PDB file of C-alpha atoms in Angstrom:
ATOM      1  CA  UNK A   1     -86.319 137.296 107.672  1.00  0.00           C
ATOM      2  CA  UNK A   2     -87.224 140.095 109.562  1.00  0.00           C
ATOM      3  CA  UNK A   3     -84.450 142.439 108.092  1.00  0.00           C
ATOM      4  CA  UNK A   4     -85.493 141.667 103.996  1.00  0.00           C
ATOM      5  CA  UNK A   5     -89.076 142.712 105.053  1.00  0.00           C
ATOM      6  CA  UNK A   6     -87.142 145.719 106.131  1.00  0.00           C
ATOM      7  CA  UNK A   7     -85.290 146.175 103.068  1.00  0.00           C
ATOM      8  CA  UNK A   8     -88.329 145.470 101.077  1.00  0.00           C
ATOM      9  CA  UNK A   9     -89.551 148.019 102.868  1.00  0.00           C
ATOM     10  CA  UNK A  10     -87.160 150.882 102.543  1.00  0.00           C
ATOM     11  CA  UNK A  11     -87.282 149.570  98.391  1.00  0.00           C
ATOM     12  CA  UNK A  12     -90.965 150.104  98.264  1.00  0.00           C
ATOM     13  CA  UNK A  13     -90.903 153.375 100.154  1.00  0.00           C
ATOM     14  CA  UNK A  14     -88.439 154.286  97.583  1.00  0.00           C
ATOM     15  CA  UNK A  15     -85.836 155.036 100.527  1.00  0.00           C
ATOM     16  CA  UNK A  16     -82.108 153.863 100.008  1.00  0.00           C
ATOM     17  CA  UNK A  17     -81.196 150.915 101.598  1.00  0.00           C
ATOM     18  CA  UNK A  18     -78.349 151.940 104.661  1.00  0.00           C
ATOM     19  CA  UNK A  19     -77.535 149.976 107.159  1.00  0.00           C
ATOM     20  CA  UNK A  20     -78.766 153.427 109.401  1.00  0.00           C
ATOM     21  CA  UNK A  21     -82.543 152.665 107.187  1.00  0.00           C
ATOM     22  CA  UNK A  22     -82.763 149.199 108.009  1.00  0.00           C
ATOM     23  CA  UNK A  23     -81.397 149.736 111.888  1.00  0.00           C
ATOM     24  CA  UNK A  24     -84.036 152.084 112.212  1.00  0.00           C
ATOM     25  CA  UNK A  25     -87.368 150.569 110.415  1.00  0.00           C
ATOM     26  CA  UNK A  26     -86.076 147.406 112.852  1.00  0.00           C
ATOM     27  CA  UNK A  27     -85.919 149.830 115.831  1.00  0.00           C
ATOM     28  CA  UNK A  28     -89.145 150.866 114.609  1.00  0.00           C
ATOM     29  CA  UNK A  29     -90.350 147.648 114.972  1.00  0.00           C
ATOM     30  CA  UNK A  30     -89.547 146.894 118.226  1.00  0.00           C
ATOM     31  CA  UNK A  31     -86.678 144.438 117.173  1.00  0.00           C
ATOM     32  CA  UNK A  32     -83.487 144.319 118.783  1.00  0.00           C
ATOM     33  CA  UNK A  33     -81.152 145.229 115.661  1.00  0.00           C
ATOM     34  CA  UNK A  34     -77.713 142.607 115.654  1.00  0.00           C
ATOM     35  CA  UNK A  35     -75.375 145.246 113.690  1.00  0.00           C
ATOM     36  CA  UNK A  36     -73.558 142.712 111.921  1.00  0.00           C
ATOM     37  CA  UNK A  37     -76.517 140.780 110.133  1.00  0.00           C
ATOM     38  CA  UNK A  38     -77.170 144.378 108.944  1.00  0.00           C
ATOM     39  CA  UNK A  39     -73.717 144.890 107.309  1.00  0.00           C
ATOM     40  CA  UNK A  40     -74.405 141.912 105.662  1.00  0.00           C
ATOM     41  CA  UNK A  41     -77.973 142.451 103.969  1.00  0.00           C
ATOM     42  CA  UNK A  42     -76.805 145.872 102.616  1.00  0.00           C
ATOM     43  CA  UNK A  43     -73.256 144.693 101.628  1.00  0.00           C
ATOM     44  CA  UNK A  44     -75.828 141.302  99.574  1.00  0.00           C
ATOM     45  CA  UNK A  45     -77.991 143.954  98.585  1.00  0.00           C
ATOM     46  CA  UNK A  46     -75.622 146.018  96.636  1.00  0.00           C
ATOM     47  CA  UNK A  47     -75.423 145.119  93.410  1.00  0.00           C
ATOM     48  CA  UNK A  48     -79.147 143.103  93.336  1.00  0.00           C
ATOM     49  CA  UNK A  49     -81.635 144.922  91.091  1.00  0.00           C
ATOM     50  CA  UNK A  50     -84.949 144.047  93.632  1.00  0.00           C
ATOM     51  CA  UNK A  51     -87.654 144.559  91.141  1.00  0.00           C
ATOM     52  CA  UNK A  52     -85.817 142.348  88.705  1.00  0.00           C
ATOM     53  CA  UNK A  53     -85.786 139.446  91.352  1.00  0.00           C
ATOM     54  CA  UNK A  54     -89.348 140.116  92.348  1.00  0.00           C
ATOM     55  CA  UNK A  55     -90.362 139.932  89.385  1.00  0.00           C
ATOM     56  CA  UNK A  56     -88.526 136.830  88.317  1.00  0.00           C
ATOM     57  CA  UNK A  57     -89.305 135.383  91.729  1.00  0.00           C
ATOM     58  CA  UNK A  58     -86.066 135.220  93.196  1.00  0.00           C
ATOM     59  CA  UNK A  59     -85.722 134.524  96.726  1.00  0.00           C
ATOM     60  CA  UNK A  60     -84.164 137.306  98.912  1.00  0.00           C
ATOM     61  CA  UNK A  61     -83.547 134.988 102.140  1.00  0.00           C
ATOM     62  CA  UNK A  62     -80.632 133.736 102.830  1.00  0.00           C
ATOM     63  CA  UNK A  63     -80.015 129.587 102.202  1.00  0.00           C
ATOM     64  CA  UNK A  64     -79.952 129.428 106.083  1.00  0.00           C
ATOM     65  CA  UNK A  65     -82.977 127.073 106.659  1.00  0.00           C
ATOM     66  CA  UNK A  66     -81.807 124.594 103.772  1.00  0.00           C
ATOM     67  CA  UNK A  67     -78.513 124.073 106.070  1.00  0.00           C
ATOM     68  CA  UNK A  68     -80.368 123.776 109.243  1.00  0.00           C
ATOM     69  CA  UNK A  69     -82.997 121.082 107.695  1.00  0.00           C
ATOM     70  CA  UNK A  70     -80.207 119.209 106.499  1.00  0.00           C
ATOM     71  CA  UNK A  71     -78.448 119.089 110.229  1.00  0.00           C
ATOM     72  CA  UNK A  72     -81.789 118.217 111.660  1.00  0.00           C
ATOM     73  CA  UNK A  73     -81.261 115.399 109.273  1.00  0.00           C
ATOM     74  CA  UNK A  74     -78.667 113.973 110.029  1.00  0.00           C
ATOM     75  CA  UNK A  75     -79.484 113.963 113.553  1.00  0.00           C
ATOM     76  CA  UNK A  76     -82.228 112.446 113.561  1.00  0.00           C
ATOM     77  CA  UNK A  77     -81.110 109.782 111.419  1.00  0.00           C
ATOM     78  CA  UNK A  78     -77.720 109.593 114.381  1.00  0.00           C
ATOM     79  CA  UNK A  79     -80.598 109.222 117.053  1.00  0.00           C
ATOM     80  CA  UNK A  80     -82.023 106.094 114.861  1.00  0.00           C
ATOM     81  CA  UNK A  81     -78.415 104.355 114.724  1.00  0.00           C
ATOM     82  CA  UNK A  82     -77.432 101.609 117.992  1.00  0.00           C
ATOM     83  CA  UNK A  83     -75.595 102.743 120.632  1.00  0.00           C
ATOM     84  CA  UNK A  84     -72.951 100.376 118.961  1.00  0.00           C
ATOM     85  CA  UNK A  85     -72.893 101.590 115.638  1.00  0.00           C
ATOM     86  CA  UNK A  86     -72.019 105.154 117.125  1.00  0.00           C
ATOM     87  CA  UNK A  87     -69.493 104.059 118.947  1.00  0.00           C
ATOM     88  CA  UNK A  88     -67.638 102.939 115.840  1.00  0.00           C
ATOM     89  CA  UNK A  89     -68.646 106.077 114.183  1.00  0.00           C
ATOM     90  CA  UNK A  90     -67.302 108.341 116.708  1.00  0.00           C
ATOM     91  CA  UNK A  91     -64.079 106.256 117.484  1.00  0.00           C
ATOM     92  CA  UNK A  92     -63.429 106.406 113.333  1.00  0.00           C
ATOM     93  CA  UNK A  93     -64.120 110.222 113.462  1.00  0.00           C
ATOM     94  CA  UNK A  94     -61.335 110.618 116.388  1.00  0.00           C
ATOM     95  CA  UNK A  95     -58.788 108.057 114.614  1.00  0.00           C
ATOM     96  CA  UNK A  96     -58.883 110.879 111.188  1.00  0.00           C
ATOM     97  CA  UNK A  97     -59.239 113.281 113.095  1.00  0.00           C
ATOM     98  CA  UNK A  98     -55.755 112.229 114.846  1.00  0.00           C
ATOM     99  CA  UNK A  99     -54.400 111.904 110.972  1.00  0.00           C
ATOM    100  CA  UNK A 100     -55.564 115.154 110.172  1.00  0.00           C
ATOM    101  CA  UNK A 101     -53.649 116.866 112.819  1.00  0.00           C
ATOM    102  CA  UNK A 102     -50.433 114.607 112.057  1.00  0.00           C
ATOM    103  CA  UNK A 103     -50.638 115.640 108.283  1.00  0.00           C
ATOM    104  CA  UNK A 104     -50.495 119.480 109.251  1.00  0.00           C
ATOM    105  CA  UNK A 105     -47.259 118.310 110.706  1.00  0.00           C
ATOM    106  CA  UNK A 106     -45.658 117.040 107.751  1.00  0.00           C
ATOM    107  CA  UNK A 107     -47.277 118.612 104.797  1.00  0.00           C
TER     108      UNK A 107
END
């Protein structure tokens, strides 16, 4: 989240938005700066008009914590299940996964 407020920044400030910008207002910060999530906001940031999606409300963060809620899910609804009932699941995920690799074979 850390890098949109960046972004945000740098748009507000009426600065371009570089990947050198947003290293630096991190730096700034006192964050340690991961180069490639960098790339990546600038490279999504391209061709988005940000006072359009402001204005219209659009979210600017990523879909990440949708994904993540929906693994926490599913785990907790694994830890619910008997010890028997994931035994069958996990033997029935080996057998296709077994299939799987035989198809690549042949197909």
């Amino acid at each position: 989240m850390e890098y949109i407020y960046a972004a945000l920044l740098l748009h507000s400030a009426k600065k371009e938005i570089t990947e050198e910008a947003v290293s630096e207002v991190m730096k700034a910060a006192g964050i340690d700066v991961d180069a490639v999530r960098v790339k990546a906001l600038v490279a999504a940031l391209e061709d988005v008009d940000i006072d359009e999606a402001i204005s219209k409300g659009v979210s600017l963060a990523p879909a990440a914590p949708t994904v993540v809620s929906e693994k926490e899910e599913v785990e907790e609804k694994e830890e619910k299940e008997e010890p028997e009932e994931k035994k069958e699941k996990e033997k029935e995920e080996e057998e296709e996964s077994g299939i799987e690799g035989l198809g690549a074979l042949f197909g």
